[in-house]
Amino acid sequence: MYASSEGLSTVAIESDAIGGQAGASSMIRNYLGFPRGISGMRLTQRARSQAIRFGTRFFTGWPATGITAGTDGGPHRLHTDGGDVLARCVVVGTGVTYRRLGVASLEELVGNGVHYGAAMSVAPELVGQDVIVVGGGNSAGQAAVHLARYARSVMIVIRRPDLTATMSTYLINEIEYNPRITVCGDCEVVDGGAGEDAHLAWVELRHLDTGEPERREVRALCLLIGAEPQSGWLPSEVLREDRGFILTGRDLPAEAWHGDRPPADLETSVPGVFANGDIRSGSMKRVASATGEGATAVSLVHAHLAGLD
Ligand SMILES: Cc1cc2nc3c(=O)[nH]c(=O)nc-3n(C[C@H](O)[C@H](O)[C@H](O)COP(=O)(O)OP(=O)(O)OC[C@H]3O[C@@H](n4cnc5c(N)ncnc54)[C@H](O)[C@@H]3O)c2cc1C
């Protein structure tokens, strides 16, 4: 929408359905301009029709499979199984996929006390509340430590007996010494439900060693059970960090710069290829930030085009 409304000839390539993760959210409550929230599907459908009005052409069902970078300022070639697209600039926003918990009653409460990968930004809303974090990796540990600065109690729920196989020792130590954090090993989340305000109110756990259920009153359930950046299709010239998130701007090592300055803020190691949203290393993992970065990328595209012959 931002690219075509700023006069750029724009093609959007989507492997699946328009909307991405936002389209999967039953209610987005923190997007500017919607004080009562809006369903992710409605928000993304509106965005799509707005983009079409400005002239964006959409191709859905075609995963991008690669980019052959242009040389000497020539266009980049974006590959799909349905054919190639030549483009002076490419903005990569292929996001992440989160492993789902698979408990239907809790999936319905996503955005209403149940959060995938958003523990950092919801923490300030949880002062004095009880919270469960599901996951045993470093991102779950960091989320628990951060949440414990606000919440009254944070319980980490993991299927394994303890955290030793999956979390760094420094985080395990920090968790052990934090009186607000407990770890429930050999345990899984099996059910949950809302209170009168339609917000998560309780979660049912099952202790795998005894089969015993346990019901806990909680205000938030943060699910950190694995996020996979969708960057495997990119060529090696587009540098990524260890986990696969795309490096941009000053985060790129000096060897990857073209000239004596770092690339522009959202620019990757390939000139004219930009990254926005969740796929970008260091991004905030919110709808508003992904959208804002998309808008910012457009001015960088214009600057890049102005520098070409
Ligand atoms: C259930 C859920 C609820 C959420 N609720 C909120 C909320 O309330 N508020 C909030 O601010 N944030 C929320 N988030 C986070 C928010 O949705 C994301 O931060 C945001 O959608 C990121 O947008 P994005 O465009 O970077 O990536 P994505 O939304 O991940 O979109 C990436 C798109 O790229 C497509 N794609 C992937 N690979 C390829 C390929 N090779 N070729 C072509 N297309 C490809 C995918 O199909 C997808 O449509 C939620 C996330 C989830 C999962």
XYZ file of N, CA, C and O in Angstrom, residues 1 4-5 46-58:
64
model
N 0.836 -1.194 0.000
C 0.000 0.000 0.000
C 0.875 1.251 0.000
O 0.676 2.157 -0.802
N 2.831 1.494 -3.496
C 2.065 1.900 -4.682
C 1.487 3.295 -4.498
O 1.392 4.057 -5.464
N 1.148 3.691 -3.262
C 0.614 5.042 -3.078
C 1.711 6.092 -3.226
O 1.427 7.284 -3.392
N -8.689 -5.391 4.709
C -8.787 -3.956 4.387
C -7.479 -3.448 3.798
O -7.461 -2.658 2.855
N -6.375 -3.888 4.376
C -5.061 -3.442 3.885
C -4.881 -3.881 2.429
O -4.375 -3.126 1.591
N -5.334 -5.105 2.147
C -5.177 -5.627 0.788
C -6.001 -4.788 -0.199
O -5.496 -4.365 -1.242
N -7.291 -4.517 0.153
C -8.074 -3.738 -0.815
C -7.541 -2.324 -0.954
O -7.582 -1.739 -2.054
N -6.984 -1.778 0.134
C -6.387 -0.435 0.050
C -5.195 -0.460 -0.920
O -5.049 0.429 -1.764
N -4.376 -1.515 -0.818
C -3.210 -1.625 -1.705
C -3.650 -1.788 -3.158
O -3.061 -1.186 -4.068
N -4.707 -2.580 -3.367
C -5.192 -2.802 -4.743
C -5.687 -1.478 -5.341
O -5.415 -1.157 -6.488
N -6.378 -0.667 -4.515
C -6.855 0.638 -4.997
C -5.724 1.510 -5.509
O -5.887 2.292 -6.430
N -4.565 1.404 -4.870
C -3.426 2.218 -5.306
C -2.643 1.556 -6.433
O -1.650 2.103 -6.902
N -3.027 0.326 -6.804
C -2.392 -0.279 -7.981
C -1.471 -1.453 -7.717
O -0.838 -1.957 -8.650
N -1.357 -1.892 -6.464
C -0.498 -3.071 -6.208
C -1.107 -4.292 -6.877
O -2.318 -4.507 -6.802
N -0.258 -5.089 -7.524
C -0.722 -6.359 -8.091
C -0.318 -7.488 -7.161
O 0.852 -7.561 -6.750
N -1.290 -8.330 -6.776
C -1.013 -9.431 -5.846
C -0.915 -10.752 -6.586
O -1.722 -11.028 -7.480
